[in-house]
Amino acid sequence: MGYDAYGLPAEQYAIQTGTHPAVTTEKNINRYREQMDKIGFCYDWDREVRTCEPSYYKWTQWTFLQLFNSFYCNGCQKAQPISKLIARFEEKGTEGLNVAESKPLNFTSDEWKAMSEKQQQEVLMNYRLAYQAEAMVNWCPGLGTVLANDEVADGLSVRGGFPVERKSMKQWQLRITAYADRLLQGLETVAWSESVKDLQRNWIGKSMGASVIFKVEGKDIDLEVFTTRADTLFGTTFMVLAPEHELVKEITTPEQRAEVEEYITRTKNRSERERMAEVRKVSGAFTGAYGINPITGAKLPIWIADYVLMGYGTGAIMAVPAHDSRDFAFARHFNLPIIQVVKKPGTEATDPSTWEESFDAKEGELVNSGFLNGLTVKKAIERMIEELEKLGVGTGKTNYRLRDAIFSRQRYWGEPFPIYYKDGMPYAMDESKLPLELPAISEYKPTETGEPPLARAKNWVTEEGYPIETNTMPGFAGSSGYYFRYEDPHNDKEYFSREANDYWQNVDLYIGGAEHATGHLIYSRFWCKFLYDIGLSCKDEPFQRMINQGMIQGRSSFAYRANMEKLCEYGVWRLIKDNKLGVKFEKDFKDGRRRFDFFCPEKGILIEINRMGNLEKVAEPWQDYAAEKGYKLLLVPIVDVVNDYINGTDKVEQKIKDLVAGKEVPAFVEGEAYKGGRIYVSKNIPDREEFTDKVHVDINMISKPVINGEVCDVLDIEAFRAWRDDLHDAQFIFEKDDEGKDVYVCGMEIEKMSKSKFNVQNPDDLVEKYGADTLRLYEMFLGPLEQSKPWDVQGIEGTFRFVRKFWRLFHNENNEFCVRDEPATPPELKSLHKLIKKEEEGIESISFNTVVSAFMICVNELADLKCDKREVLEPMVIMISPYAPHIAEELWHLMGHETSVVNATFPVYDESKTVENSFNYPISFNGKMRFNMELPVTMSQDEVQAAVLAAPEAAKWIEGKQIRKVIYVPKKIVNIVIG
């Protein structure tokens, strides 16, 4: 058992209460251990590990130092000591260098020797497997830290609902991309499901293609594009950069700067996952710059758009709208040219202006493509790469979607980095200084200047006075190699001994969810391969066989949190949609440098909603634009719209009506920035979906009254407000119950049972009511391990009845223990040995539900036989002990044993005991089954036919009829055809 003990919830609780995360973590571990003991889980507790203990994270820190002091040699396909690279630089510089790097560098040995120590360290950072570099991250100012993708939803932090923005920050990273090919190849050596392998293959995303250089017109700037379709260069009509591309500011013209900056601001808070999901939403901004097609010389307008991601390729694309669906939609939206360059063989090229969708052809014949005309796609790609390399404007290249892993967090509760800074450059601490323990600090939140919490630590410096890194490692640091520490948990001299590793090797069976495929499983495989490279691990794959267990599904409850921007936009939109004011408004009106929330062309009215309280400070650009165009302008603070919505007032509505009527209205209303608590909207409020985000609510706060004839999930408002500090000021928009009282009704869904979804069923309550053995049996009886299964407390009653029926086999009517030593009968032994076989098969195939089912059948059979024989019941106690250990242990001792049942030998299956001596045949006449008849299996067909026809039950069916044919299938059916 291991505890992955670093996490954001513990840190947030520490910030809110001042309680050290170690205190709450220890409390939670003790609680978890108590529950596991109560349920009867058996682990080797001598091997327990906790990622937050210095004796454990010493080796996480040690591994980080090895990564920092290593580079990856592409030639030998393994990690090597950085000292070898330094020796290489001193001898040859970068001549013939073939290693993993952040960017290509070129220098001679003399140039290397002439560099200062700082310059050399900067160069080495380009090659280290653990390195520092700028990276786009999910930055949450409200929490003061970087968040992982799964900690962000709809632009807000999952915990607290704080805004999250995409931001470039210097971060520690692991050069996992160096291992991309080996991570792909290793998948062929492990017994994992193809679905998980495919998830990893797609995540790694190996693509064969070309790197193409486009010059930017009028500037000494090269734009590098990676494409898998070099054959379509003749069809490129524009270029698109990711909004966060480093060259956007440099190439944007002054005329387009305001529009580009506004677009970047609007898109920076959206994650790459959200941007990829919105395939139909087209948006973008023109930079004013043009790229030059290196083959045709054509000028290509350069746009920015959020459908292009920095996480893949170079963050820049050559757009070929005729043959890419997203490029096609973008070109149609912004009226950009479309040129067909691939056609189906035997057809003619057509006018793309008549197309309804792009022709995304991976096979075909080239047209309108100069020297490529008539070639197949495959041949054209090869020919174009040859031409690019000949002209020196491109080269063939293998690209990966996989990005290096961001390995630092601006949190307190995590492993400290064993890194100090000299002259602004990071240096590795000596291994003798490990573990570098977390220091005590006064507060657990970031400093007032935005530095990580560790910056609060006193004397957080080395003995020499050098400052120590203030970021901490992420949660996956400790969980990437825990399985190695199980092998040798008390070794304080090394991570684990080679002797222990040679004995245990890699994990035989890993049971875990498919959701880990693109996170933990990738990181763990990388960690293992690195340790293999440096000679520690005897295997380069950590988990040989893997089974994805199905999710236990629970009933989740949701509150609906108003998204303030959406609420305000909706609050105004509901007034002006459907022409209710007698004039039509446009949404998201954009003209050149400015974008407004609403515009009425007929009346020349502009409306802009803004979060700022003092609008005088931000109003000038809008006012200048309105004056220039001769428009009327209304700037509305968010607080006014929110208050109108909550209180049913019409302050904003009246001002819009006055504008439409031609009355004079001030350009802006001086108000406060919205500072109220989050608004939560009850389930059945009209149009709720327009402006709310779903938030999980702890199911323990829910009651289930009947409202309008329907059982509803009603939220305990006060419990909700007391749940977390960020909810204390929550406001609610209610609905009415049957008595006219205000109630807040939550939504519900069946989804994965998880702590993060607050829909977990407390096992203590079930153990208290039914016993731990019933809980264990029910969980295994729910269905196949790999399938998701809904949790239903009603279903546990049947398992509870089975446990009591099993107990009664060993007791008489007076509930006195009564097991006899008389020999068992053949039917009793037959029932036992069928169970032995079924359990052996079920355990080997990890089909526990079939074993529980077999136990239920066997107990029913033995109850009918009134079996009370030790010869049958004692083996059953041994067999049920892995499933129901508590009742098994009790019965084992009642049978007179002094040692534990877990030390008993598993019963041996005897096939002779299960041989069927007879078969209960269904007897049919003209295909319709009329009765059953038990007959010996040794009877011949003639004997069976004679016995059936002589049976009293057959007389009424054959009386006066002619027997035309008897169909006999041994141990299946007897069918008599009569006429």
Short mmCIF file of N, CA and C in Angstrom, two decimals, residues 918-977:
data_model
loop_
_atom_site.label_atom_id
_atom_site.label_comp_id
_atom_site.label_asym_id
_atom_site.label_seq_id
_atom_site.Cartn_x
_atom_site.Cartn_y
_atom_site.Cartn_z
N SER A 918 -26.83 -38.84 -15.05
CA SER A 918 -28.14 -38.76 -15.70
C SER A 918 -28.33 -37.37 -16.28
N PHE A 919 -29.36 -37.23 -17.14
CA PHE A 919 -29.65 -35.93 -17.74
C PHE A 919 -31.16 -35.74 -17.74
N ASN A 920 -31.58 -34.54 -17.41
CA ASN A 920 -33.00 -34.23 -17.36
C ASN A 920 -33.43 -33.72 -18.74
N TYR A 921 -33.94 -34.61 -19.58
CA TYR A 921 -34.27 -34.28 -20.96
C TYR A 921 -35.59 -33.51 -21.05
N PRO A 922 -35.64 -32.41 -21.84
CA PRO A 922 -36.93 -31.82 -22.19
C PRO A 922 -37.56 -32.66 -23.31
N ILE A 923 -38.77 -33.15 -23.10
CA ILE A 923 -39.44 -34.02 -24.08
C ILE A 923 -40.45 -33.17 -24.86
N SER A 924 -40.25 -33.11 -26.21
CA SER A 924 -41.10 -32.28 -27.06
C SER A 924 -41.90 -33.14 -28.02
N PHE A 925 -43.08 -32.65 -28.40
CA PHE A 925 -43.91 -33.26 -29.44
C PHE A 925 -44.16 -32.20 -30.51
N ASN A 926 -43.71 -32.53 -31.72
CA ASN A 926 -43.79 -31.57 -32.84
C ASN A 926 -43.18 -30.22 -32.45
N GLY A 927 -42.05 -30.30 -31.71
CA GLY A 927 -41.29 -29.09 -31.37
C GLY A 927 -41.75 -28.34 -30.15
N LYS A 928 -42.84 -28.77 -29.51
CA LYS A 928 -43.33 -28.09 -28.31
C LYS A 928 -43.03 -28.92 -27.08
N MET A 929 -42.28 -28.32 -26.13
CA MET A 929 -41.88 -29.05 -24.94
C MET A 929 -43.09 -29.30 -24.03
N ARG A 930 -43.28 -30.62 -23.65
CA ARG A 930 -44.48 -31.00 -22.86
C ARG A 930 -44.13 -31.44 -21.45
N PHE A 931 -42.95 -32.08 -21.25
CA PHE A 931 -42.56 -32.49 -19.90
C PHE A 931 -41.07 -32.81 -19.90
N ASN A 932 -40.51 -32.99 -18.68
CA ASN A 932 -39.11 -33.37 -18.51
C ASN A 932 -39.02 -34.80 -18.00
N MET A 933 -37.86 -35.43 -18.34
CA MET A 933 -37.69 -36.82 -17.91
C MET A 933 -36.22 -37.08 -17.61
N GLU A 934 -35.91 -37.52 -16.39
CA GLU A 934 -34.55 -37.83 -15.96
C GLU A 934 -34.18 -39.22 -16.46
N LEU A 935 -33.08 -39.32 -17.25
CA LEU A 935 -32.66 -40.60 -17.83
C LEU A 935 -31.16 -40.77 -17.67
N PRO A 936 -30.67 -42.00 -17.47
CA PRO A 936 -29.22 -42.26 -17.38
C PRO A 936 -28.53 -41.85 -18.68
N VAL A 937 -27.34 -41.25 -18.55
CA VAL A 937 -26.61 -40.81 -19.75
C VAL A 937 -26.03 -41.98 -20.52
N THR A 938 -26.02 -43.18 -19.92
CA THR A 938 -25.46 -44.36 -20.60
C THR A 938 -26.46 -45.04 -21.53
N MET A 939 -27.72 -44.62 -21.53
CA MET A 939 -28.74 -45.25 -22.35
C MET A 939 -28.50 -44.96 -23.83
N SER A 940 -28.79 -45.96 -24.68
CA SER A 940 -28.68 -45.80 -26.13
C SER A 940 -29.91 -45.04 -26.63
N GLN A 941 -29.87 -44.67 -27.94
CA GLN A 941 -31.01 -43.94 -28.51
C GLN A 941 -32.27 -44.78 -28.46
N ASP A 942 -32.15 -46.08 -28.78
CA ASP A 942 -33.34 -46.94 -28.77
C ASP A 942 -33.91 -47.04 -27.37
N GLU A 943 -33.03 -47.13 -26.36
CA GLU A 943 -33.49 -47.24 -24.98
C GLU A 943 -34.18 -45.94 -24.52
N VAL A 944 -33.59 -44.81 -24.94
CA VAL A 944 -34.20 -43.52 -24.59
C VAL A 944 -35.58 -43.42 -25.23
N GLN A 945 -35.68 -43.80 -26.53
CA GLN A 945 -36.95 -43.71 -27.25
C GLN A 945 -38.02 -44.57 -26.59
N ALA A 946 -37.62 -45.78 -26.21
CA ALA A 946 -38.58 -46.70 -25.59
C ALA A 946 -39.06 -46.17 -24.25
N ALA A 947 -38.11 -45.62 -23.45
CA ALA A 947 -38.47 -45.11 -22.13
C ALA A 947 -39.41 -43.92 -22.23
N VAL A 948 -39.16 -43.04 -23.22
CA VAL A 948 -40.00 -41.85 -23.38
C VAL A 948 -41.41 -42.24 -23.80
N LEU A 949 -41.51 -43.16 -24.80
CA LEU A 949 -42.82 -43.53 -25.32
C LEU A 949 -43.63 -44.31 -24.29
N ALA A 950 -42.92 -44.94 -23.35
CA ALA A 950 -43.63 -45.71 -22.32
C ALA A 950 -44.03 -44.85 -21.12
N ALA A 951 -43.54 -43.62 -21.09
CA ALA A 951 -43.85 -42.75 -19.94
C ALA A 951 -45.32 -42.39 -19.91
N PRO A 952 -45.95 -42.38 -18.72
CA PRO A 952 -47.38 -42.03 -18.62
C PRO A 952 -47.68 -40.64 -19.18
N GLU A 953 -46.71 -39.67 -19.04
CA GLU A 953 -46.95 -38.31 -19.51
C GLU A 953 -47.06 -38.24 -21.03
N ALA A 954 -46.49 -39.27 -21.75
CA ALA A 954 -46.49 -39.23 -23.21
C ALA A 954 -47.80 -39.76 -23.79
N ALA A 955 -48.54 -40.52 -22.99
CA ALA A 955 -49.72 -41.23 -23.53
C ALA A 955 -50.71 -40.29 -24.20
N LYS A 956 -51.03 -39.17 -23.55
CA LYS A 956 -52.09 -38.32 -24.10
C LYS A 956 -51.66 -37.61 -25.38
N TRP A 957 -50.34 -37.52 -25.61
CA TRP A 957 -49.86 -36.81 -26.81
C TRP A 957 -49.76 -37.74 -28.02
N ILE A 958 -49.59 -39.06 -27.75
CA ILE A 958 -49.42 -39.98 -28.89
C ILE A 958 -50.67 -40.82 -29.14
N GLU A 959 -51.65 -40.70 -28.24
CA GLU A 959 -52.86 -41.50 -28.40
C GLU A 959 -53.55 -41.17 -29.73
N GLY A 960 -53.76 -42.22 -30.56
CA GLY A 960 -54.44 -42.06 -31.84
C GLY A 960 -53.59 -41.40 -32.91
N LYS A 961 -52.31 -41.14 -32.60
CA LYS A 961 -51.40 -40.49 -33.57
C LYS A 961 -50.37 -41.49 -34.07
N GLN A 962 -49.83 -41.18 -35.26
CA GLN A 962 -48.77 -42.00 -35.83
C GLN A 962 -47.42 -41.35 -35.52
N ILE A 963 -46.52 -42.16 -34.98
CA ILE A 963 -45.17 -41.65 -34.69
C ILE A 963 -44.36 -41.72 -35.98
N ARG A 964 -44.07 -40.54 -36.52
CA ARG A 964 -43.35 -40.49 -37.81
C ARG A 964 -41.83 -40.50 -37.63
N LYS A 965 -41.37 -39.87 -36.54
CA LYS A 965 -39.91 -39.75 -36.40
C LYS A 965 -39.58 -39.38 -34.95
N VAL A 966 -38.43 -39.85 -34.45
CA VAL A 966 -37.94 -39.46 -33.13
C VAL A 966 -36.57 -38.80 -33.32
N ILE A 967 -36.48 -37.53 -32.91
CA ILE A 967 -35.20 -36.80 -33.01
C ILE A 967 -34.56 -36.82 -31.62
N TYR A 968 -33.34 -37.36 -31.58
CA TYR A 968 -32.65 -37.52 -30.30
C TYR A 968 -31.26 -36.86 -30.39
N VAL A 969 -31.01 -35.93 -29.50
CA VAL A 969 -29.68 -35.33 -29.38
C VAL A 969 -29.20 -35.60 -27.96
N PRO A 970 -28.15 -36.45 -27.80
CA PRO A 970 -27.70 -36.84 -26.46
C PRO A 970 -27.43 -35.64 -25.56
N LYS A 971 -27.97 -35.73 -24.34
CA LYS A 971 -27.80 -34.69 -23.30
C LYS A 971 -28.28 -33.32 -23.77
N LYS A 972 -29.28 -33.32 -24.72
CA LYS A 972 -29.86 -32.06 -25.20
C LYS A 972 -31.39 -32.18 -25.20
N ILE A 973 -31.94 -32.88 -26.22
CA ILE A 973 -33.41 -32.93 -26.36
C ILE A 973 -33.86 -34.28 -26.90
N VAL A 974 -35.17 -34.56 -26.69
CA VAL A 974 -35.88 -35.63 -27.39
C VAL A 974 -37.12 -34.99 -27.99
N ASN A 975 -37.27 -35.07 -29.34
CA ASN A 975 -38.42 -34.48 -30.01
C ASN A 975 -39.13 -35.57 -30.83
N ILE A 976 -40.42 -35.81 -30.55
CA ILE A 976 -41.19 -36.85 -31.24
C ILE A 976 -42.11 -36.17 -32.24
N VAL A 977 -41.93 -36.55 -33.51
CA VAL A 977 -42.75 -35.99 -34.58
C VAL A 977 -43.93 -36.93 -34.79
#
